[in-house]
Amino acid sequence: MASDYAGYPRRETDPGTDHSQVWNWARNETLGKKRIVVAPQNEAELQSVVAACGGNVRIMGSKMSSGRMLKLTAPDDMLVDLQHLSGLIALTEDSATFAGGTPLHEVYEVLAGVGRMLPSSPGVIASQSLAGALATGTHGQGLRQSSIADEASEIRMVLADGSVATFDRDHPWFHAVQLGLGALGVVTQVILRTQPLQIYTCFKNAVSADTLEEDLLHWNRDFALSKAWWFPNENQVHVWAAREASEEEIQQYRDNNEELVTQEATSDAMNDTVEQTLEHMRSDTKIVDENGKPFRTVTRFKDFSDVTGDVYQVFCRGIATPQINVEIGIPLARTAAVIKKIKAWHQETQPHMHYPIILRCTGGSSAWLSPAAGEETCFFGFVVYYAEDGSLSEEGVNFLLAVEKLLAEEGGKPHWGKYFDASLYDWAAIYPQWAAFKKVREALDPQHKFANAFIDGLLKEAQR
């Protein structure tokens, strides 16, 4: 077993470890001393503390990003907790304004409660903060939409000098601010576009991966929302494909008190594949509890059924559990060729995997630093769960290293909030607006107050 390997940190499992430190959600890295955490009560107080800070400032959010995104080390640095800048601020016929620290699940609940929804599909984990989701490019699935940041029509930020600036879609810097890596300022308010709440019926199926290259495109072209889990060892794919529900299906949903409707007919087509996957997971993680969270992320594929519900009930079904998660966006036009390469590589090397490859496609994004910037994109997701003792399977880590290298060579772009090896990417080559983003950063934060060693390294600036 590897304890700290190739940039993937070991997870701390001892709850008694150093209470003076703030840990990220996965407890695999400290973010700084607790004494540097500031939780302003309102925007005015935030302005004051940011202006007065003589060190670096990072925004904690839900702490679900990799620790290096948030880590601070100097005594005069500051971690900002936006828990008090949360909730609905305003509601109009076609928009909703939320404070930056609002958890996504609250955004979804509020909107659904008034019969509205975001035009974008939700990510699977709803405990993220809204500002954090924008900063890292959180996305769902479906070619008719893109990231949550693409539904922002106006973004309000506190800048490094304590002033407040508002950026709407007509502002020349808006598309930098949409996905700013937390390097431009503190997002305090976001106006989001909304639309009437839609009810979807999601059809679930298990199919051979023989024709995945073509099937993936069909699922995404023919259905409003689609997501797939590819099990290369078993040459099988579990696919969810959702369309707007029929009148009859909507009535069935209403009769069920608007709770998710699960059809009585079930399929056991994935059961053998799930059992084989669970064997790998048990061997790798040494987790004794058969109902542990990592196992539940796979056992839900057993005896599956079609469902009807709103987009959040259907797709926001993630089970948050500590893991190393690598996700790489590939232009959709190249996705079929990349799937073929993965198949050939898998057949040749027989890499060790204990979780399927997750495939989610989105439409193009207008955010300069989105992995889906300007083009339809397929996101390839890879997961290795932590073992009971906080270590990682060496074979699993080797798989992640190899598959990321393969996708980087194919022009892939990593999800900013997840794990990636920055040395594999020529940022200026894969992001046409990279230089423009850096110019916006220099204009908004010339002293690089909203930075740390990792952000400075990405943007290739001198570290403080």
Tab-separated table of C-alpha atoms in Angstrom:
chain	number	residue	atom	x	y	z
A	1	MET	CA	0.000	0.000	0.000
A	2	ALA	CA	1.180	3.519	-0.757
A	3	SER	CA	1.103	6.045	2.063
A	4	ASP	CA	1.764	9.232	0.083
A	5	TYR	CA	2.277	8.635	-3.574
A	6	ALA	CA	2.636	10.808	-6.668
A	7	GLY	CA	0.941	13.840	-5.178
A	8	TYR	CA	-2.002	11.902	-3.731
A	9	PRO	CA	-1.812	12.464	0.042
A	10	ARG	CA	-2.519	9.920	2.720
A	11	ARG	CA	-5.770	10.408	4.609
A	12	GLU	CA	-5.624	11.096	8.339
A	13	THR	CA	-7.995	8.701	10.107
A	14	ASP	CA	-7.143	9.594	13.720
A	15	PRO	CA	-9.711	12.166	14.923
A	16	GLY	CA	-7.342	13.143	17.716
A	17	THR	CA	-4.777	14.565	15.327
A	18	ASP	CA	-3.733	18.198	15.920
A	19	HIS	CA	-6.910	20.135	16.680
A	20	SER	CA	-5.145	23.413	15.939
A	21	GLN	CA	-5.334	22.704	12.200
A	22	VAL	CA	-8.151	23.057	9.682
A	23	TRP	CA	-8.472	19.956	7.510
A	24	ASN	CA	-10.089	19.690	4.123
A	25	TRP	CA	-13.247	17.586	3.902
A	26	ALA	CA	-11.434	14.355	2.999
A	27	ARG	CA	-8.933	14.863	5.855
A	28	ASN	CA	-6.009	14.238	3.519
A	29	GLU	CA	-4.441	17.683	3.893
A	30	THR	CA	-4.412	20.574	6.337
A	31	LEU	CA	-5.420	24.005	5.061
A	32	GLY	CA	-3.846	26.122	7.787
A	33	LYS	CA	-4.091	26.938	11.469
A	34	LYS	CA	-7.585	27.444	12.879
A	35	ARG	CA	-6.566	30.874	14.129
A	36	ILE	CA	-6.333	32.190	10.537
A	37	VAL	CA	-9.994	31.364	9.800
A	38	VAL	CA	-12.281	34.407	9.610
A	39	ALA	CA	-16.076	34.122	9.285
A	40	PRO	CA	-17.418	37.617	8.534
A	41	GLN	CA	-21.025	38.286	9.478
A	42	ASN	CA	-21.788	40.324	6.368
A	43	GLU	CA	-20.252	41.754	3.224
A	44	ALA	CA	-19.132	44.986	4.899
A	45	GLU	CA	-17.170	43.040	7.508
A	46	LEU	CA	-15.692	40.902	4.732
A	47	GLN	CA	-14.541	44.051	2.946
A	48	SER	CA	-12.771	45.260	6.063
A	49	VAL	CA	-10.956	42.028	6.869
A	50	VAL	CA	-9.837	41.455	3.274
A	51	ALA	CA	-8.520	45.016	2.951
A	52	ALA	CA	-6.665	44.721	6.259
A	53	CYS	CA	-5.124	41.316	5.581
A	54	GLY	CA	-1.392	41.549	4.954
A	55	GLY	CA	-1.016	38.001	3.720
A	56	ASN	CA	-2.748	35.699	1.273
A	57	VAL	CA	-6.493	35.035	1.293
A	58	ARG	CA	-8.268	31.852	0.219
A	59	ILE	CA	-11.973	31.019	0.496
A	60	MET	CA	-12.775	27.749	2.281
A	61	GLY	CA	-16.144	26.912	0.751
A	62	SER	CA	-17.163	23.404	1.756
A	63	LYS	CA	-13.476	22.337	1.760
A	64	MET	CA	-14.195	19.572	-0.756
A	65	SER	CA	-11.475	20.610	-3.198
A	66	SER	CA	-7.983	19.165	-2.985
A	67	GLY	CA	-6.124	20.672	-0.046
A	68	ARG	CA	-3.497	22.310	-2.220
A	69	MET	CA	-6.171	24.602	-3.714
A	70	LEU	CA	-6.799	26.151	-0.291
A	71	LYS	CA	-3.648	25.595	1.765
A	72	LEU	CA	-2.044	28.597	3.480
A	73	THR	CA	1.068	28.607	5.650
A	74	ALA	CA	2.098	32.117	6.713
A	75	PRO	CA	0.956	33.617	10.061
A	76	ASP	CA	-0.653	36.638	8.379
A	77	ASP	CA	-2.631	34.569	5.842
A	78	MET	CA	-6.413	34.287	6.077
A	79	LEU	CA	-8.942	31.542	5.317
A	80	VAL	CA	-12.394	33.033	4.707
A	81	ASP	CA	-15.455	31.076	5.820
A	82	LEU	CA	-18.588	32.390	4.074
A	83	GLN	CA	-21.085	30.480	6.219
A	84	HIS	CA	-22.823	33.716	7.257
A	85	LEU	CA	-23.035	35.019	3.687
A	86	SER	CA	-25.589	32.422	2.692
A	87	GLY	CA	-29.155	32.111	1.484
A	88	LEU	CA	-31.627	33.573	-0.988
A	89	ILE	CA	-31.350	37.331	-1.496
A	90	ALA	CA	-33.858	38.028	-4.267
A	91	LEU	CA	-36.229	36.207	-6.575
A	92	THR	CA	-37.680	37.365	-9.897
A	93	GLU	CA	-39.743	35.670	-12.574
A	94	ASP	CA	-36.657	34.256	-14.309
A	95	SER	CA	-33.753	34.678	-11.891
A	96	ALA	CA	-32.650	34.107	-8.312
A	97	THR	CA	-29.927	35.887	-6.360
A	98	PHE	CA	-28.059	33.844	-3.778
A	99	ALA	CA	-25.202	34.697	-1.430
A	100	GLY	CA	-21.894	33.110	-2.399
A	101	GLY	CA	-21.682	30.849	0.647
A	102	THR	CA	-25.042	29.188	-0.024
A	103	PRO	CA	-24.760	25.373	-0.245
A	104	LEU	CA	-25.966	24.035	-3.583
A	105	HIS	CA	-28.568	21.828	-1.927
A	106	GLU	CA	-30.171	24.979	-0.509
A	107	VAL	CA	-30.139	26.617	-3.943
A	108	TYR	CA	-31.897	23.571	-5.386
A	109	GLU	CA	-34.409	23.275	-2.537
A	110	VAL	CA	-35.362	26.946	-2.695
A	111	LEU	CA	-35.828	26.904	-6.450
A	112	ALA	CA	-37.782	23.637	-6.476
A	113	GLY	CA	-40.004	25.025	-3.729
A	114	VAL	CA	-41.140	27.833	-6.032
A	115	GLY	CA	-41.381	25.648	-9.136
A	116	ARG	CA	-38.078	26.788	-10.658
A	117	MET	CA	-34.763	25.184	-11.545
A	118	LEU	CA	-31.401	26.122	-12.987
A	119	PRO	CA	-31.072	25.452	-16.728
A	120	SER	CA	-27.895	23.523	-15.875
A	121	SER	CA	-27.951	19.981	-14.538
A	122	PRO	CA	-26.649	19.657	-10.960
A	123	GLY	CA	-23.389	18.077	-9.959
A	124	VAL	CA	-23.776	14.891	-7.941
A	125	ILE	CA	-22.617	16.377	-4.608
A	126	ALA	CA	-24.834	19.216	-3.363
A	127	SER	CA	-22.904	20.183	-0.219
A	128	GLN	CA	-20.589	22.458	-2.230
A	129	SER	CA	-20.983	26.195	-1.835
A	130	LEU	CA	-22.289	28.187	-4.787
A	131	ALA	CA	-19.124	30.312	-4.973
A	132	GLY	CA	-16.966	27.186	-4.827
A	133	ALA	CA	-18.976	25.541	-7.602
A	134	LEU	CA	-18.354	28.551	-9.828
A	135	ALA	CA	-14.672	28.785	-8.912
A	136	THR	CA	-13.910	25.185	-9.877
A	137	GLY	CA	-16.328	24.596	-12.770
A	138	THR	CA	-18.818	22.187	-11.190
A	139	HIS	CA	-20.981	20.633	-13.899
A	140	GLY	CA	-23.654	18.028	-14.439
A	141	GLN	CA	-24.535	16.109	-17.579
A	142	GLY	CA	-26.317	16.799	-20.847
A	143	LEU	CA	-25.280	18.482	-24.085
A	144	ARG	CA	-28.107	21.019	-23.866
A	145	GLN	CA	-26.483	22.698	-20.863
A	146	SER	CA	-23.032	23.261	-19.374
A	147	SER	CA	-21.623	24.204	-15.962
A	148	ILE	CA	-23.420	25.934	-13.099
A	149	ALA	CA	-21.213	28.979	-13.809
A	150	ASP	CA	-22.877	29.276	-17.212
A	151	GLU	CA	-26.178	30.091	-15.523
A	152	ALA	CA	-24.713	33.137	-13.747
A	153	SER	CA	-25.880	36.425	-15.238
A	154	GLU	CA	-24.202	38.657	-12.662
A	155	ILE	CA	-21.451	38.060	-10.101
A	156	ARG	CA	-20.586	40.361	-7.200
A	157	MET	CA	-17.130	40.168	-5.600
A	158	VAL	CA	-15.084	41.752	-2.845
A	159	LEU	CA	-11.690	42.617	-4.326
A	160	ALA	CA	-8.247	42.642	-2.731
A	161	ASP	CA	-8.456	46.285	-1.653
A	162	GLY	CA	-11.811	45.718	0.033
A	163	SER	CA	-13.864	47.350	-2.691
A	164	VAL	CA	-16.905	45.696	-4.275
A	165	ALA	CA	-17.261	45.078	-8.012
A	166	THR	CA	-20.137	43.649	-10.015
A	167	PHE	CA	-19.686	41.822	-13.299
A	168	ASP	CA	-22.560	41.150	-15.671
A	169	ARG	CA	-22.505	39.372	-19.012
A	170	ASP	CA	-21.709	42.582	-20.859
A	171	HIS	CA	-18.570	43.166	-18.807
A	172	PRO	CA	-15.399	42.287	-20.750
A	173	TRP	CA	-14.057	40.339	-17.760
A	174	PHE	CA	-17.213	38.391	-16.969
A	175	HIS	CA	-15.983	35.164	-18.549
A	176	ALA	CA	-12.858	35.266	-16.398
A	177	VAL	CA	-14.876	35.867	-13.228
A	178	GLN	CA	-17.285	33.001	-14.060
A	179	LEU	CA	-14.593	30.462	-13.213
A	180	GLY	CA	-11.896	32.341	-11.335
A	181	LEU	CA	-10.161	29.623	-9.261
A	182	GLY	CA	-10.743	31.866	-6.228
A	183	ALA	CA	-7.848	33.972	-7.575
A	184	LEU	CA	-9.757	37.153	-8.472
A	185	GLY	CA	-11.785	37.999	-5.385
A	186	VAL	CA	-14.427	36.727	-2.956
A	187	VAL	CA	-17.770	35.979	-4.625
A	188	THR	CA	-20.499	37.307	-2.324
A	189	GLN	CA	-23.582	37.253	-4.574
A	190	VAL	CA	-24.596	35.492	-7.774
A	191	ILE	CA	-27.658	36.144	-9.918
A	192	LEU	CA	-28.624	32.846	-11.543
A	193	ARG	CA	-30.915	32.356	-14.504
A	194	THR	CA	-33.853	30.065	-13.783
A	195	GLN	CA	-36.567	28.293	-15.731
A	196	PRO	CA	-39.750	26.373	-14.868
A	197	LEU	CA	-39.109	23.165	-12.953
A	198	GLN	CA	-39.094	20.169	-15.296
A	199	ILE	CA	-39.970	16.613	-14.367
A	200	TYR	CA	-37.868	13.903	-16.006
A	201	THR	CA	-38.159	10.183	-16.519
A	202	CYS	CA	-34.776	8.530	-16.386
A	203	PHE	CA	-34.355	5.195	-18.150
A	204	LYS	CA	-31.609	2.966	-16.764
A	205	ASN	CA	-30.015	0.159	-18.714
A	206	ALA	CA	-27.008	-2.141	-18.869
A	207	VAL	CA	-25.402	-2.651	-22.268
A	208	SER	CA	-22.242	-4.008	-23.826
A	209	ALA	CA	-19.330	-1.562	-24.180
A	210	ASP	CA	-18.558	-2.938	-27.662
A	211	THR	CA	-20.162	0.076	-29.317
A	212	LEU	CA	-19.679	2.634	-26.538
A	213	GLU	CA	-17.995	5.069	-28.939
A	214	GLU	CA	-21.192	5.437	-30.973
A	215	ASP	CA	-23.691	4.784	-28.191
A	216	LEU	CA	-22.386	7.590	-25.993
A	217	LEU	CA	-23.048	10.136	-28.726
A	218	HIS	CA	-26.547	8.774	-29.361
A	219	TRP	CA	-27.489	8.866	-25.677
A	220	ASN	CA	-26.366	12.463	-25.403
A	221	ARG	CA	-27.919	13.613	-28.677
A	222	ASP	CA	-31.241	11.836	-28.154
A	223	PHE	CA	-31.849	12.603	-24.466
A	224	ALA	CA	-31.877	15.827	-22.497
A	225	LEU	CA	-29.612	14.380	-19.801
A	226	SER	CA	-27.373	11.333	-19.814
A	227	LYS	CA	-24.700	9.746	-17.634
A	228	ALA	CA	-22.823	6.475	-17.989
A	229	TRP	CA	-20.584	4.250	-15.890
A	230	TRP	CA	-18.168	2.145	-17.938
A	231	PHE	CA	-16.847	-1.098	-16.429
A	232	PRO	CA	-13.936	-1.988	-18.770
A	233	ASN	CA	-13.055	-5.233	-16.967
A	234	GLU	CA	-16.537	-6.595	-17.642
A	235	ASN	CA	-17.004	-4.734	-20.955
A	236	GLN	CA	-20.289	-3.370	-19.656
A	237	VAL	CA	-21.876	0.067	-19.365
A	238	HIS	CA	-24.599	1.218	-16.997
A	239	VAL	CA	-26.376	4.188	-18.570
A	240	TRP	CA	-28.932	6.705	-17.382
A	241	ALA	CA	-30.807	8.589	-20.110
A	242	ALA	CA	-33.504	11.082	-19.165
A	243	ARG	CA	-36.176	12.903	-21.141
A	244	GLU	CA	-38.958	15.213	-20.041
A	245	ALA	CA	-41.692	13.166	-18.424
A	246	SER	CA	-45.005	12.507	-20.158
A	247	GLU	CA	-48.280	13.814	-18.750
A	248	GLU	CA	-49.044	10.360	-17.383
A	249	GLU	CA	-45.632	10.133	-15.701
A	250	ILE	CA	-46.010	13.627	-14.243
A	251	GLN	CA	-49.376	12.686	-12.771
A	252	GLN	CA	-47.834	9.575	-11.252
A	253	TYR	CA	-45.186	11.852	-9.708
A	254	ARG	CA	-47.832	14.224	-8.346
A	255	ASP	CA	-49.750	11.290	-6.881
A	256	ASN	CA	-46.535	10.268	-5.103
A	257	ASN	CA	-46.447	13.611	-3.232
A	258	GLU	CA	-43.781	14.842	-5.652
A	259	GLU	CA	-41.267	12.367	-4.308
A	260	LEU	CA	-39.037	10.349	-6.640
A	261	VAL	CA	-41.079	7.605	-8.314
A	262	THR	CA	-39.263	4.299	-8.619
A	263	GLN	CA	-40.834	1.841	-11.031
A	264	GLU	CA	-41.618	-1.598	-9.644
A	265	ALA	CA	-39.916	-3.399	-12.536
A	266	THR	CA	-36.234	-3.935	-11.772
A	267	SER	CA	-33.259	-5.272	-13.694
A	268	ASP	CA	-30.512	-7.457	-12.273
A	269	ALA	CA	-28.343	-7.067	-15.399
A	270	MET	CA	-25.610	-5.283	-13.430
A	271	ASN	CA	-25.575	-7.544	-10.394
A	272	ASP	CA	-22.664	-9.803	-11.414
A	273	THR	CA	-20.604	-6.811	-12.531
A	274	VAL	CA	-21.325	-5.038	-9.257
A	275	GLU	CA	-20.231	-8.065	-7.232
A	276	GLN	CA	-16.922	-8.247	-9.113
A	277	THR	CA	-16.372	-4.525	-8.571
A	278	LEU	CA	-17.133	-4.890	-4.870
A	279	GLU	CA	-14.520	-7.632	-4.588
A	280	HIS	CA	-11.881	-5.239	-5.910
A	281	MET	CA	-13.049	-2.502	-3.545
A	282	ARG	CA	-13.015	-4.779	-0.497
A	283	SER	CA	-9.519	-5.953	-1.345
A	284	ASP	CA	-8.226	-2.412	-1.871
A	285	THR	CA	-9.921	-0.553	0.963
A	286	LYS	CA	-10.031	-3.211	3.697
A	287	ILE	CA	-13.258	-1.543	4.869
A	288	VAL	CA	-15.133	-3.980	7.092
A	289	ASP	CA	-18.570	-2.353	7.008
A	290	GLU	CA	-20.380	-3.842	4.009
A	291	ASN	CA	-22.701	-0.814	4.053
A	292	GLY	CA	-19.818	1.661	4.046
A	293	LYS	CA	-20.174	4.686	1.768
A	294	PRO	CA	-17.682	3.519	-0.890
A	295	PHE	CA	-19.593	0.261	-1.310
A	296	ARG	CA	-22.946	2.055	-1.511
A	297	THR	CA	-21.696	4.044	-4.517
A	298	VAL	CA	-21.644	0.726	-6.406
A	299	THR	CA	-24.385	-1.381	-4.801
A	300	ARG	CA	-26.979	1.180	-5.965
A	301	PHE	CA	-26.469	-0.258	-9.485
A	302	LYS	CA	-27.922	-3.603	-8.388
A	303	ASP	CA	-31.581	-4.300	-9.147
A	304	PHE	CA	-31.970	-0.897	-10.761
A	305	SER	CA	-35.238	0.692	-11.911
A	306	ASP	CA	-36.388	3.590	-14.073
A	307	VAL	CA	-37.354	6.669	-12.072
A	308	THR	CA	-39.367	9.887	-12.446
A	309	GLY	CA	-38.657	13.097	-10.555
A	310	ASP	CA	-37.236	16.574	-10.827
A	311	VAL	CA	-33.660	16.984	-12.023
A	312	TYR	CA	-32.290	17.166	-8.485
A	313	GLN	CA	-34.111	14.072	-7.295
A	314	VAL	CA	-32.924	12.101	-10.326
A	315	PHE	CA	-29.310	13.216	-10.752
A	316	CYS	CA	-28.120	14.770	-7.502
A	317	ARG	CA	-27.527	11.321	-6.035
A	318	GLY	CA	-23.859	11.369	-5.121
A	319	ILE	CA	-22.574	9.740	-1.948
A	320	ALA	CA	-19.784	11.889	-0.529
A	321	THR	CA	-16.934	9.659	0.605
A	322	PRO	CA	-13.180	10.355	0.832
A	323	GLN	CA	-11.482	9.508	-2.431
A	324	ILE	CA	-8.955	10.537	-5.026
A	325	ASN	CA	-11.051	11.790	-7.930
A	326	VAL	CA	-9.521	12.621	-11.297
A	327	GLU	CA	-11.760	14.049	-14.024
A	328	ILE	CA	-10.531	15.072	-17.471
A	329	GLY	CA	-12.559	16.845	-20.153
A	330	ILE	CA	-12.070	15.735	-23.764
A	331	PRO	CA	-13.635	17.577	-26.730
A	332	LEU	CA	-16.694	15.577	-27.744
A	333	ALA	CA	-15.440	15.435	-31.316
A	334	ARG	CA	-12.446	13.414	-30.060
A	335	THR	CA	-14.284	11.311	-27.498
A	336	ALA	CA	-14.891	8.255	-29.719
A	337	ALA	CA	-11.196	8.093	-30.640
A	338	VAL	CA	-10.192	8.446	-26.977
A	339	ILE	CA	-12.567	5.663	-25.897
A	340	LYS	CA	-10.933	3.418	-28.496
A	341	LYS	CA	-7.494	4.324	-27.124
A	342	ILE	CA	-8.595	3.537	-23.570
A	343	LYS	CA	-9.974	0.185	-24.735
A	344	ALA	CA	-6.697	-0.680	-26.478
A	345	TRP	CA	-4.642	0.489	-23.488
A	346	HIS	CA	-6.859	-1.441	-21.068
A	347	GLN	CA	-6.620	-4.613	-23.118
A	348	GLU	CA	-2.834	-4.325	-23.332
A	349	THR	CA	-2.055	-3.374	-19.722
A	350	GLN	CA	-5.049	-4.789	-17.783
A	351	PRO	CA	-4.847	-1.986	-15.193
A	352	HIS	CA	-6.242	-2.496	-11.725
A	353	MET	CA	-9.554	-0.679	-11.171
A	354	HIS	CA	-12.010	-0.769	-8.300
A	355	TYR	CA	-14.547	1.697	-9.724
A	356	PRO	CA	-15.998	2.253	-13.210
A	357	ILE	CA	-15.085	5.137	-15.504
A	358	ILE	CA	-17.731	7.862	-15.204
A	359	LEU	CA	-18.778	9.549	-18.455
A	360	ARG	CA	-20.640	12.878	-18.399
A	361	CYS	CA	-20.987	15.155	-21.414
A	362	THR	CA	-21.850	18.851	-21.432
A	363	GLY	CA	-22.373	21.615	-23.921
A	364	GLY	CA	-19.733	24.268	-24.423
A	365	SER	CA	-19.068	26.765	-21.639
A	366	SER	CA	-18.529	30.505	-21.950
A	367	ALA	CA	-16.107	30.558	-18.982
A	368	TRP	CA	-12.550	31.090	-20.226
A	369	LEU	CA	-11.043	28.484	-17.916
A	370	SER	CA	-13.763	25.860	-18.160
A	371	PRO	CA	-12.513	22.494	-19.460
A	372	ALA	CA	-15.564	22.733	-21.764
A	373	ALA	CA	-14.732	26.266	-22.936
A	374	GLY	CA	-16.320	26.867	-26.311
A	375	GLU	CA	-17.028	23.252	-27.249
A	376	GLU	CA	-19.076	20.203	-26.359
A	377	THR	CA	-17.031	18.087	-23.979
A	378	CYS	CA	-17.052	14.626	-22.464
A	379	PHE	CA	-15.715	14.389	-18.926
A	380	PHE	CA	-13.968	11.119	-18.037
A	381	GLY	CA	-14.027	10.514	-14.274
A	382	PHE	CA	-11.799	8.099	-12.343
A	383	VAL	CA	-11.993	7.247	-8.647
A	384	VAL	CA	-9.807	5.443	-6.120
A	385	TYR	CA	-11.214	5.188	-2.599
A	386	TYR	CA	-9.105	5.373	0.531
A	387	ALA	CA	-8.411	2.246	2.517
A	388	GLU	CA	-9.575	1.936	6.095
A	389	ASP	CA	-6.134	3.001	7.361
A	390	GLY	CA	-6.012	6.112	5.153
A	391	SER	CA	-3.681	4.688	2.529
A	392	LEU	CA	-4.247	4.159	-1.182
A	393	SER	CA	-3.889	1.061	-3.302
A	394	GLU	CA	-0.593	1.353	-5.169
A	395	GLU	CA	-2.153	-0.360	-8.179
A	396	GLY	CA	-5.064	2.074	-8.070
A	397	VAL	CA	-2.700	5.047	-7.925
A	398	ASN	CA	-0.693	3.687	-10.841
A	399	PHE	CA	-3.908	3.396	-12.836
A	400	LEU	CA	-4.778	7.057	-12.156
A	401	LEU	CA	-1.308	8.205	-13.154
A	402	ALA	CA	-1.368	6.260	-16.398
A	403	VAL	CA	-4.884	7.166	-17.478
A	404	GLU	CA	-4.404	10.881	-16.749
A	405	LYS	CA	-1.220	10.894	-18.820
A	406	LEU	CA	-3.081	9.192	-21.676
A	407	LEU	CA	-5.891	11.756	-21.629
A	408	ALA	CA	-3.534	14.723	-21.230
A	409	GLU	CA	-1.743	13.605	-24.373
A	410	GLU	CA	-5.117	13.674	-26.137
A	411	GLY	CA	-5.669	17.341	-25.310
A	412	GLY	CA	-7.610	16.730	-22.105
A	413	LYS	CA	-8.250	19.450	-19.529
A	414	PRO	CA	-8.602	18.581	-15.837
A	415	HIS	CA	-11.438	19.556	-13.523
A	416	TRP	CA	-9.955	22.306	-11.332
A	417	GLY	CA	-11.480	21.112	-8.066
A	418	LYS	CA	-10.198	17.555	-8.365
A	419	TYR	CA	-6.746	15.964	-8.535
A	420	PHE	CA	-4.436	16.416	-11.484
A	421	ASP	CA	-0.739	16.511	-12.298
A	422	ALA	CA	-0.152	20.092	-13.444
A	423	SER	CA	3.145	19.151	-15.113
A	424	LEU	CA	1.221	17.242	-17.807
A	425	TYR	CA	-0.487	20.338	-19.194
A	426	ASP	CA	0.571	23.324	-21.258
A	427	TRP	CA	-2.104	25.689	-19.973
A	428	ALA	CA	-1.525	28.427	-22.527
A	429	ALA	CA	-1.816	25.881	-25.343
A	430	ILE	CA	-5.041	24.234	-24.180
A	431	TYR	CA	-6.728	27.444	-22.968
A	432	PRO	CA	-6.783	30.146	-25.691
A	433	GLN	CA	-7.809	32.747	-23.089
A	434	TRP	CA	-5.110	31.823	-20.561
A	435	ALA	CA	-3.123	35.032	-21.107
A	436	ALA	CA	-6.320	37.088	-21.027
A	437	PHE	CA	-7.290	35.524	-17.683
A	438	LYS	CA	-3.884	36.404	-16.243
A	439	LYS	CA	-4.330	40.015	-17.372
A	440	VAL	CA	-7.657	40.185	-15.549
A	441	ARG	CA	-5.960	38.798	-12.467
A	442	GLU	CA	-3.266	41.479	-12.643
A	443	ALA	CA	-5.937	44.160	-12.935
A	444	LEU	CA	-8.123	42.902	-10.071
A	445	ASP	CA	-5.429	41.575	-7.733
A	446	PRO	CA	-2.022	42.995	-8.711
A	447	GLN	CA	-0.473	41.921	-5.401
A	448	HIS	CA	-1.815	38.359	-5.784
A	449	LYS	CA	-3.516	38.457	-2.415
A	450	PHE	CA	-6.010	35.742	-3.480
A	451	ALA	CA	-3.343	33.114	-4.045
A	452	ASN	CA	-1.250	30.417	-2.480
A	453	ALA	CA	1.719	28.360	-3.667
A	454	PHE	CA	-0.447	26.123	-5.847
A	455	ILE	CA	-2.375	28.942	-7.560
A	456	ASP	CA	0.828	30.915	-8.132
A	457	GLY	CA	2.396	27.796	-9.595
A	458	LEU	CA	-0.499	27.294	-11.993
A	459	LEU	CA	-0.365	30.874	-13.150
A	460	LYS	CA	3.440	30.810	-13.193
A	461	GLU	CA	3.954	33.829	-11.003
A	462	ALA	CA	6.587	34.335	-8.344
A	463	GLN	CA	5.497	32.968	-4.999
A	464	ARG	CA	5.369	35.285	-2.014
